[in-house]
mmCIF file of C-alpha atoms in Angstrom:
data_model
loop_
_atom_site.group_PDB
_atom_site.id
_atom_site.type_symbol
_atom_site.label_atom_id
_atom_site.label_comp_id
_atom_site.label_asym_id
_atom_site.label_seq_id
_atom_site.Cartn_x
_atom_site.Cartn_y
_atom_site.Cartn_z
ATOM 1 C CA MET A 45 0.152 -0.235 -0.325
ATOM 2 C CA ASN A 46 0.719 3.728 -0.484
ATOM 3 C CA LYS A 47 0.894 5.192 2.416
ATOM 4 C CA GLU A 48 0.665 8.206 0.717
ATOM 5 C CA LEU A 49 -2.081 8.069 -1.136
ATOM 6 C CA ALA A 50 -4.470 7.556 2.072
ATOM 7 C CA GLY A 51 -7.771 8.338 0.443
ATOM 8 C CA GLU A 52 -7.565 4.649 -1.222
ATOM 9 C CA ASN A 53 -6.908 3.547 2.266
ATOM 10 C CA ALA A 54 -9.860 5.362 3.916
ATOM 11 C CA ASN A 55 -11.160 2.454 5.159
ATOM 12 C CA LEU A 56 -8.182 1.465 7.394
ATOM 13 C CA HIS A 57 -7.494 4.886 8.394
ATOM 14 C CA VAL A 58 -10.963 5.322 10.000
ATOM 15 C CA ALA A 59 -10.776 1.901 11.509
ATOM 16 C CA ASN A 60 -7.845 3.675 13.384
ATOM 17 C CA GLU A 61 -9.403 6.372 14.247
ATOM 18 C CA LEU A 62 -13.257 5.332 15.423
ATOM 19 C CA GLY A 63 -11.650 2.271 17.425
ATOM 20 C CA TYR A 64 -13.025 -0.379 15.155
ATOM 21 C CA ALA A 65 -9.640 -1.762 14.667
ATOM 22 C CA GLU A 66 -8.934 -1.699 18.240
ATOM 23 C CA GLU A 67 -11.395 -3.578 19.199
ATOM 24 C CA ASN A 68 -10.442 -5.941 16.681
ATOM 25 C CA GLY A 69 -7.459 -6.300 18.755
ATOM 26 C CA ILE A 70 -5.356 -4.606 15.755
ATOM 27 C CA ARG A 71 -3.797 -1.554 14.189
ATOM 28 C CA PHE A 72 -3.077 -0.787 10.692
ATOM 29 C CA VAL A 73 0.000 0.643 10.212
ATOM 30 C CA LEU A 74 0.870 1.634 6.530
ATOM 31 C CA GLU A 75 4.113 1.176 4.853
ATOM 32 C CA SER A 76 4.291 2.066 1.054
ATOM 33 C CA ALA A 77 5.665 -1.080 -1.469
ATOM 34 C CA LEU A 78 5.310 0.588 -4.674
ATOM 35 C CA GLY A 79 6.887 -1.971 -7.033
ATOM 36 C CA SER A 80 4.652 -4.786 -8.582
ATOM 37 C CA THR A 81 5.635 -7.239 -6.356
ATOM 38 C CA ASP A 82 7.206 -5.712 -3.067
ATOM 39 C CA GLY A 83 4.356 -6.159 -1.355
ATOM 40 C CA THR A 84 3.685 -9.794 -2.016
ATOM 41 C CA LYS A 85 7.026 -10.547 -1.524
ATOM 42 C CA LEU A 86 7.056 -8.732 2.106
ATOM 43 C CA VAL A 87 4.328 -11.197 2.895
ATOM 44 C CA SER A 88 5.599 -14.130 1.649
ATOM 45 C CA THR A 89 8.767 -13.139 4.279
ATOM 46 C CA GLY A 90 6.897 -12.349 7.059
ATOM 47 C CA GLN A 91 8.437 -8.762 6.904
ATOM 48 C CA ALA A 92 4.361 -7.900 7.033
ATOM 49 C CA GLU A 93 1.254 -9.359 8.015
ATOM 50 C CA VAL A 94 -1.058 -8.183 4.774
ATOM 51 C CA ALA A 95 -0.253 -6.558 1.313
ATOM 52 C CA TYR A 96 -3.074 -4.865 -1.208
ATOM 53 C CA PRO A 97 -1.647 -6.316 -5.166
ATOM 54 C CA SER A 98 -3.904 -5.714 -7.671
ATOM 55 C CA PRO A 99 -5.397 -9.019 -8.818
ATOM 56 C CA PHE A 100 -3.195 -9.709 -11.696
ATOM 57 C CA VAL A 101 -0.232 -8.994 -9.087
ATOM 58 C CA ALA A 102 -1.293 -11.416 -6.900
ATOM 59 C CA LEU A 103 -1.831 -14.041 -9.525
ATOM 60 C CA THR A 104 1.231 -13.713 -10.760
ATOM 61 C CA ALA A 105 3.225 -13.892 -7.355
ATOM 62 C CA ARG A 106 0.875 -17.539 -6.865
ATOM 63 C CA ALA A 107 1.671 -18.453 -10.070
ATOM 64 C CA SER A 108 5.360 -17.960 -9.171
ATOM 65 C CA GLY A 109 4.725 -20.009 -6.600
ATOM 66 C CA VAL A 110 4.784 -17.543 -3.874
ATOM 67 C CA PRO A 111 2.383 -19.019 -0.809
ATOM 68 C CA ILE A 112 0.058 -16.406 -0.296
ATOM 69 C CA VAL A 113 -3.688 -15.815 0.327
ATOM 70 C CA SER A 114 -6.779 -13.623 -0.918
ATOM 71 C CA VAL A 115 -8.668 -13.176 2.431
ATOM 72 C CA PHE A 116 -10.679 -10.079 1.796
ATOM 73 C CA ASP A 117 -11.396 -8.634 -2.127
ATOM 74 C CA ASN A 118 -11.299 -4.768 -0.869
ATOM 75 C CA LEU A 119 -12.555 -3.201 -4.948
ATOM 76 C CA GLN A 120 -15.320 -5.004 -6.369
ATOM 77 C CA THR A 121 -15.240 -3.975 -9.323
ATOM 78 C CA ASN A 122 -12.037 -3.217 -12.318
ATOM 79 C CA ILE A 123 -10.151 -0.303 -11.226
ATOM 80 C CA PHE A 124 -7.826 0.043 -14.322
ATOM 81 C CA GLY A 125 -7.509 2.405 -17.377
ATOM 82 C CA PHE A 126 -6.135 4.535 -19.449
ATOM 83 C CA ALA A 127 -5.975 8.385 -19.154
ATOM 84 C CA VAL A 128 -4.389 10.537 -21.998
ATOM 85 C CA LYS A 129 -4.873 14.568 -22.507
ATOM 86 C CA PRO A 130 -8.066 15.511 -23.237
ATOM 87 C CA ASN A 131 -7.767 16.457 -26.955
ATOM 88 C CA SER A 132 -5.834 13.197 -27.183
ATOM 89 C CA PRO A 133 -6.996 11.695 -30.858
ATOM 90 C CA ILE A 134 -7.233 8.305 -29.250
ATOM 91 C CA ALA A 135 -10.340 6.854 -27.970
ATOM 92 C CA SER A 136 -9.921 3.517 -27.036
ATOM 93 C CA ILE A 137 -7.641 0.556 -26.135
ATOM 94 C CA ALA A 138 -8.001 -0.344 -29.742
ATOM 95 C CA ASP A 139 -5.833 3.330 -30.892
ATOM 96 C CA LEU A 140 -3.053 2.634 -28.299
ATOM 97 C CA LYS A 141 -1.482 0.416 -30.725
ATOM 98 C CA GLY A 142 1.637 1.229 -31.362
ATOM 99 C CA LYS A 143 1.754 4.183 -29.741
ATOM 100 C CA LYS A 144 3.773 5.048 -26.273
ATOM 101 C CA VAL A 145 2.331 4.435 -22.957
ATOM 102 C CA ALA A 146 3.669 5.424 -19.247
ATOM 103 C CA LEU A 147 4.113 3.091 -16.699
ATOM 104 C CA GLY A 148 5.221 3.492 -12.829
ATOM 105 C CA ASP A 149 6.634 0.114 -13.098
ATOM 106 C CA GLY A 150 7.910 -2.333 -15.637
ATOM 107 C CA GLY A 151 6.350 -4.787 -13.826
ATOM 108 C CA TRP A 152 2.732 -3.313 -14.219
ATOM 109 C CA THR A 153 2.205 -4.624 -18.084
ATOM 110 C CA VAL A 154 0.585 -7.567 -15.732
ATOM 111 C CA ILE A 155 -1.967 -4.662 -15.221
ATOM 112 C CA ALA A 156 -2.043 -4.160 -18.737
ATOM 113 C CA ALA A 157 -2.688 -6.778 -20.459
ATOM 114 C CA PRO A 158 -6.133 -8.379 -20.321
ATOM 115 C CA LEU A 159 -6.777 -4.840 -20.946
ATOM 116 C CA LEU A 160 -5.470 -4.835 -24.110
ATOM 117 C CA ALA A 161 -6.704 -8.381 -24.598
ATOM 118 C CA SER A 162 -10.257 -7.194 -24.446
ATOM 119 C CA ALA A 163 -9.111 -5.156 -27.640
ATOM 120 C CA GLY A 164 -7.254 -8.394 -29.266
ATOM 121 C CA LEU A 165 -3.836 -6.424 -28.335
ATOM 122 C CA THR A 166 -0.978 -8.091 -26.570
ATOM 123 C CA ILE A 167 1.719 -6.152 -24.350
ATOM 124 C CA ASP A 168 4.192 -6.395 -27.440
ATOM 125 C CA ASP A 169 1.632 -4.082 -29.361
ATOM 126 C CA VAL A 170 2.373 -1.397 -27.312
ATOM 127 C CA GLU A 171 5.712 0.965 -26.278
ATOM 128 C CA TRP A 172 6.151 0.445 -22.675
ATOM 129 C CA VAL A 173 8.118 3.955 -21.171
ATOM 130 C CA VAL A 174 8.515 3.243 -17.594
ATOM 131 C CA ALA A 175 8.116 6.766 -16.165
ATOM 132 C CA GLY A 176 8.298 6.246 -12.470
ATOM 133 C CA GLU A 177 5.853 7.837 -9.561
ATOM 134 C CA ARG A 178 4.992 11.144 -11.395
ATOM 135 C CA ARG A 179 4.712 9.217 -14.985
ATOM 136 C CA GLN A 180 1.406 11.692 -15.019
ATOM 137 C CA LEU A 181 3.709 14.616 -16.347
ATOM 138 C CA ALA A 182 5.068 12.327 -19.247
ATOM 139 C CA VAL A 183 1.531 12.933 -20.938
ATOM 140 C CA GLU A 184 0.939 15.959 -19.613
ATOM 141 C CA GLN A 185 4.271 17.189 -21.479
ATOM 142 C CA GLY A 186 3.524 15.148 -24.292
ATOM 143 C CA ASP A 187 6.531 12.664 -24.180
ATOM 144 C CA VAL A 188 4.368 9.780 -24.403
ATOM 145 C CA ASP A 189 0.816 9.034 -25.416
ATOM 146 C CA ALA A 190 -0.710 7.243 -22.563
ATOM 147 C CA VAL A 191 -0.507 6.172 -18.714
ATOM 148 C CA LEU A 192 -1.777 3.168 -17.400
ATOM 149 C CA THR A 193 -3.887 4.880 -14.531
ATOM 150 C CA TRP A 194 -7.052 3.365 -11.725
ATOM 151 C CA GLU A 195 -9.577 5.103 -9.994
ATOM 152 C CA MET A 196 -8.674 6.678 -7.077
ATOM 153 C CA GLU A 197 -5.443 7.723 -8.831
ATOM 154 C CA TYR A 198 -6.548 10.055 -11.795
ATOM 155 C CA GLN A 199 -8.824 12.117 -9.092
ATOM 156 C CA ASN A 200 -5.896 12.778 -7.290
ATOM 157 C CA TRP A 201 -4.208 14.317 -10.468
ATOM 158 C CA ALA A 202 -7.412 16.065 -11.106
ATOM 159 C CA ASP A 203 -7.142 17.697 -7.531
ATOM 160 C CA GLN A 204 -3.272 18.664 -8.729
ATOM 161 C CA GLY A 205 -4.463 20.220 -11.775
ATOM 162 C CA LEU A 206 -4.282 17.868 -14.194
ATOM 163 C CA GLU A 207 -6.823 17.027 -16.535
ATOM 164 C CA PHE A 208 -7.084 13.391 -18.431
ATOM 165 C CA ARG A 209 -10.181 11.408 -20.395
ATOM 166 C CA VAL A 210 -10.437 8.269 -18.834
ATOM 167 C CA PHE A 211 -11.280 5.070 -20.520
ATOM 168 C CA GLY A 212 -10.871 1.131 -20.283
ATOM 169 C CA GLN A 213 -12.097 0.543 -16.468
ATOM 170 C CA ASP A 214 -15.027 -0.859 -18.176
ATOM 171 C CA SER A 215 -13.301 -3.581 -20.608
ATOM 172 C CA VAL A 216 -13.193 -6.411 -18.263
ATOM 173 C CA PRO A 217 -15.452 -7.665 -15.779
ATOM 174 C CA TYR A 218 -12.625 -8.444 -12.833
ATOM 175 C CA GLN A 219 -12.932 -7.694 -8.907
ATOM 176 C CA SER A 220 -9.805 -5.092 -8.112
ATOM 177 C CA ASN A 221 -7.036 -4.561 -5.260
ATOM 178 C CA THR A 222 -6.899 -7.403 -2.674
ATOM 179 C CA LEU A 223 -6.047 -8.148 0.996
ATOM 180 C CA VAL A 224 -3.414 -10.574 1.119
ATOM 181 C CA MET A 225 -1.873 -12.875 3.691
ATOM 182 C CA SER A 226 0.798 -15.428 4.062
ATOM 183 C CA GLU A 227 -0.288 -19.316 3.723
ATOM 184 C CA GLU A 228 1.761 -19.934 6.942
ATOM 185 C CA LEU A 229 0.277 -16.946 8.590
ATOM 186 C CA VAL A 230 -3.698 -17.451 7.800
ATOM 187 C CA LYS A 231 -3.680 -20.910 9.163
ATOM 188 C CA SER A 232 -1.716 -20.376 12.295
ATOM 189 C CA ASP A 233 -3.663 -17.018 13.104
ATOM 190 C CA PRO A 234 -7.104 -17.189 11.607
ATOM 191 C CA ASP A 235 -8.275 -14.572 14.151
ATOM 192 C CA LEU A 236 -5.724 -11.999 13.088
ATOM 193 C CA VAL A 237 -7.410 -12.289 9.545
ATOM 194 C CA LYS A 238 -11.012 -11.958 11.137
ATOM 195 C CA ALA A 239 -9.953 -8.984 12.672
ATOM 196 C CA ILE A 240 -7.947 -7.396 9.775
ATOM 197 C CA ALA A 241 -11.132 -8.295 7.836
ATOM 198 C CA ARG A 242 -13.778 -6.964 9.814
ATOM 199 C CA ALA A 243 -12.456 -3.779 10.777
ATOM 200 C CA SER A 244 -11.645 -3.472 7.092
ATOM 201 C CA ALA A 245 -15.543 -4.223 6.719
ATOM 202 C CA MET A 246 -15.970 -1.543 9.334
ATOM 203 C CA GLY A 247 -14.719 1.153 8.077
ATOM 204 C CA ALA A 248 -16.019 0.681 4.648
ATOM 205 C CA GLU A 249 -19.526 0.924 6.066
ATOM 206 C CA PHE A 250 -18.464 4.248 7.897
ATOM 207 C CA ILE A 251 -17.275 5.799 4.653
ATOM 208 C CA GLN A 252 -20.480 4.405 2.346
ATOM 209 C CA HIS A 253 -22.385 7.001 4.841
ATOM 210 C CA ASN A 254 -19.688 9.650 5.432
ATOM 211 C CA PRO A 255 -17.630 10.557 2.633
ATOM 212 C CA GLU A 256 -16.391 13.710 3.834
ATOM 213 C CA ALA A 257 -15.021 12.401 7.617
ATOM 214 C CA GLY A 258 -13.321 9.782 5.769
ATOM 215 C CA ALA A 259 -11.529 11.865 3.566
ATOM 216 C CA GLN A 260 -11.281 14.188 6.476
ATOM 217 C CA ILE A 261 -9.586 10.942 8.553
ATOM 218 C CA ALA A 262 -7.435 10.490 5.825
ATOM 219 C CA THR A 263 -6.463 13.839 5.232
ATOM 220 C CA GLN A 264 -4.817 14.095 8.656
ATOM 221 C CA THR A 265 -3.024 11.006 8.812
ATOM 222 C CA TYR A 266 0.519 12.050 7.203
ATOM 223 C CA GLU A 267 2.164 14.496 6.285
ATOM 224 C CA GLY A 268 2.073 15.087 2.195
ATOM 225 C CA THR A 269 -0.526 12.952 2.142
ATOM 226 C CA THR A 270 -2.751 13.302 -1.449
ATOM 227 C CA PRO A 271 -4.891 14.798 -2.477
ATOM 228 C CA GLN A 272 -4.205 18.069 -0.352
ATOM 229 C CA SER A 273 -7.593 19.531 -0.534
ATOM 230 C CA LEU A 274 -10.659 18.529 1.117
ATOM 231 C CA GLU A 275 -12.414 18.427 -1.628
ATOM 232 C CA GLY A 276 -10.130 15.984 -3.442
ATOM 233 C CA MET A 277 -10.015 13.714 -0.900
ATOM 234 C CA THR A 278 -13.859 13.449 -0.801
ATOM 235 C CA ALA A 279 -13.921 12.091 -4.231
ATOM 236 C CA VAL A 280 -11.454 10.390 -3.587
ATOM 237 C CA VAL A 281 -13.099 8.728 -0.874
ATOM 238 C CA THR A 282 -16.389 8.299 -2.052
ATOM 239 C CA LYS A 283 -14.745 6.135 -4.915
ATOM 240 C CA LEU A 284 -13.714 4.244 -2.727
ATOM 241 C CA ALA A 285 -17.133 3.680 -0.891
ATOM 242 C CA GLU A 286 -18.452 2.714 -4.158
ATOM 243 C CA LEU A 287 -15.859 0.138 -5.278
ATOM 244 C CA MET A 288 -15.610 -1.760 -1.923
ATOM 245 C CA ALA A 289 -19.605 -1.418 -2.054
ATOM 246 C CA GLY A 290 -19.906 -3.285 -5.345
ATOM 247 C CA GLY A 291 -19.869 -0.040 -7.898
ATOM 248 C CA GLU A 292 -23.142 1.091 -8.658
ATOM 249 C CA GLY A 293 -24.734 -2.898 -8.000
ATOM 250 C CA GLY A 294 -23.498 -2.231 -4.628
ATOM 251 C CA THR A 295 -23.423 -5.443 -2.178
ATOM 252 C CA ASP A 296 -24.181 -5.940 1.288
ATOM 253 C CA ARG A 297 -21.329 -8.651 1.800
ATOM 254 C CA TYR A 298 -17.604 -6.195 2.000
ATOM 255 C CA GLY A 299 -14.863 -8.745 0.924
ATOM 256 C CA ALA A 300 -16.153 -11.375 -1.037
ATOM 257 C CA HIS A 301 -14.720 -13.381 -4.023
ATOM 258 C CA ARG A 302 -16.072 -13.825 -7.476
ATOM 259 C CA ALA A 303 -13.940 -17.316 -7.751
ATOM 260 C CA ASP A 304 -15.211 -17.680 -11.526
ATOM 261 C CA ASP A 305 -13.905 -13.881 -12.478
ATOM 262 C CA TRP A 306 -10.934 -14.563 -10.496
ATOM 263 C CA GLN A 307 -10.650 -18.123 -12.563
ATOM 264 C CA GLY A 308 -11.513 -16.436 -15.973
ATOM 265 C CA LEU A 309 -8.360 -13.738 -15.571
ATOM 266 C CA ALA A 310 -6.079 -16.263 -14.473
ATOM 267 C CA ASP A 311 -6.534 -18.504 -17.402
ATOM 268 C CA SER A 312 -6.385 -15.024 -19.681
ATOM 269 C CA LEU A 313 -2.991 -14.424 -18.283
ATOM 270 C CA PHE A 314 -1.705 -17.857 -18.705
ATOM 271 C CA ALA A 315 -3.067 -18.120 -22.325
ATOM 272 C CA ASP A 316 -1.394 -14.665 -23.206
ATOM 273 C CA GLY A 317 1.970 -15.616 -21.654
ATOM 274 C CA VAL A 318 1.690 -13.441 -19.203
ATOM 275 C CA ILE A 319 1.764 -15.587 -16.152
ATOM 276 C CA GLY A 320 4.116 -18.820 -16.516
ATOM 277 C CA ALA A 321 1.954 -21.385 -14.645
ATOM 278 C CA GLU A 322 -1.665 -21.960 -14.557
ATOM 279 C CA VAL A 323 -3.374 -21.585 -11.454
ATOM 280 C CA ASP A 324 -6.446 -22.689 -9.683
ATOM 281 C CA VAL A 325 -7.998 -19.683 -7.933
ATOM 282 C CA SER A 326 -9.449 -21.983 -5.471
ATOM 283 C CA THR A 327 -6.258 -22.922 -3.644
ATOM 284 C CA MET A 328 -5.411 -18.832 -3.361
ATOM 285 C CA LEU A 329 -8.861 -17.513 -2.624
ATOM 286 C CA SER A 330 -10.493 -17.398 0.565
ATOM 287 C CA ASP A 331 -14.187 -16.436 1.967
ATOM 288 C CA ASP A 332 -13.926 -18.125 5.190
ATOM 289 C CA PHE A 333 -13.340 -15.424 6.502
ATOM 290 C CA ILE A 334 -16.076 -12.651 5.254
ATOM 291 C CA ASP A 335 -18.925 -13.758 7.081
ATOM 292 C CA TYR A 336 -17.135 -12.661 10.059
ATOM 293 C CA ALA A 337 -16.119 -9.501 8.918
ATOM 294 C CA ASN A 338 -19.597 -8.593 7.752
ATOM 295 C CA ASP A 339 -20.726 -9.952 11.490
ATOM 296 C CA PHE A 340 -20.994 -6.293 13.222
ATOM 297 C CA ASP A 341 -23.762 -3.564 14.043
ATOM 298 C CA ARG A 342 -23.629 -1.672 10.808
ATOM 299 C CA ASP A 343 -26.702 0.565 12.379
ATOM 300 C CA ARG A 344 -23.790 1.867 15.492
ATOM 301 C CA VAL A 345 -21.321 2.489 12.555
ATOM 302 C CA ARG A 346 -23.740 4.643 10.905
ATOM 303 C CA GLN A 347 -24.189 6.921 13.830
ATOM 304 C CA ASP A 348 -20.770 7.002 14.496
ATOM 305 C CA ALA A 349 -20.608 8.127 10.343
ATOM 306 C CA GLU A 350 -23.529 10.579 10.772
ATOM 307 C CA GLY A 351 -22.413 11.987 14.142
ATOM 308 C CA TYR A 352 -18.562 12.592 13.241
ATOM 309 C CA LYS A 353 -17.205 15.356 14.841
ATOM 310 C CA PRO A 354 -13.543 15.914 12.710
#
């Protein structure tokens, strides 16, 4: 997780601030892991209890033999897409063929591959430019044609005065970033998994009812957190609330996996040569903790949200 982008993790900061984490016996401490596989490596080696990768990265790690388990699928719809300048002639994923696309890390091509495949393209059809943390400026300055981005990130760019046209999020049916832990830790400390899952769900419920309060909490979490304006942070947290609740369709069960979609993604990544081994997702997805995660007093959390005073 990138701790500086506190809005994307606002439910966890809410869980700390409102005491939901503490009543479950934990406290969330976020550290940045910017490389595409850094988070899963930290979890697998016991240097962190939980990581927050995209399903593309989680499947890549699992295909490589990294013993991780997804215990709580945080975002219920695909968040990834591409951004271009508002006046760009690029109108669709298919138009990216032969174009320069900026990535923050070279490993992010695994995220782009399924999006491109939806338009009949492969990662070899695009010229990738690794441009680091401020890759949006490469588009703004005309050095590249597009940039890989996601919901909650490009809203942050808008708060910085950078306007983009974003497309591609609806190109695939997959869920997005998920909480993963090591197989060993899930087996040895199920109570910790339960605590993490329930505190996450309680924070998610809070921001459903008062995203602005979630934004206030996220803004005060770290010095230098972005977006820096309350308006910008509220836009990010409002989007997070929507994504955790299942997008526009909505759900009353936070964290549940759609195994068929995960398997479809795994099969697609293998067929396209993005991952080198087939993955049976039943070995890496666990909904064993979802009922527990969602068994909390929702009326109490709603009242907390509606009565929150910063």
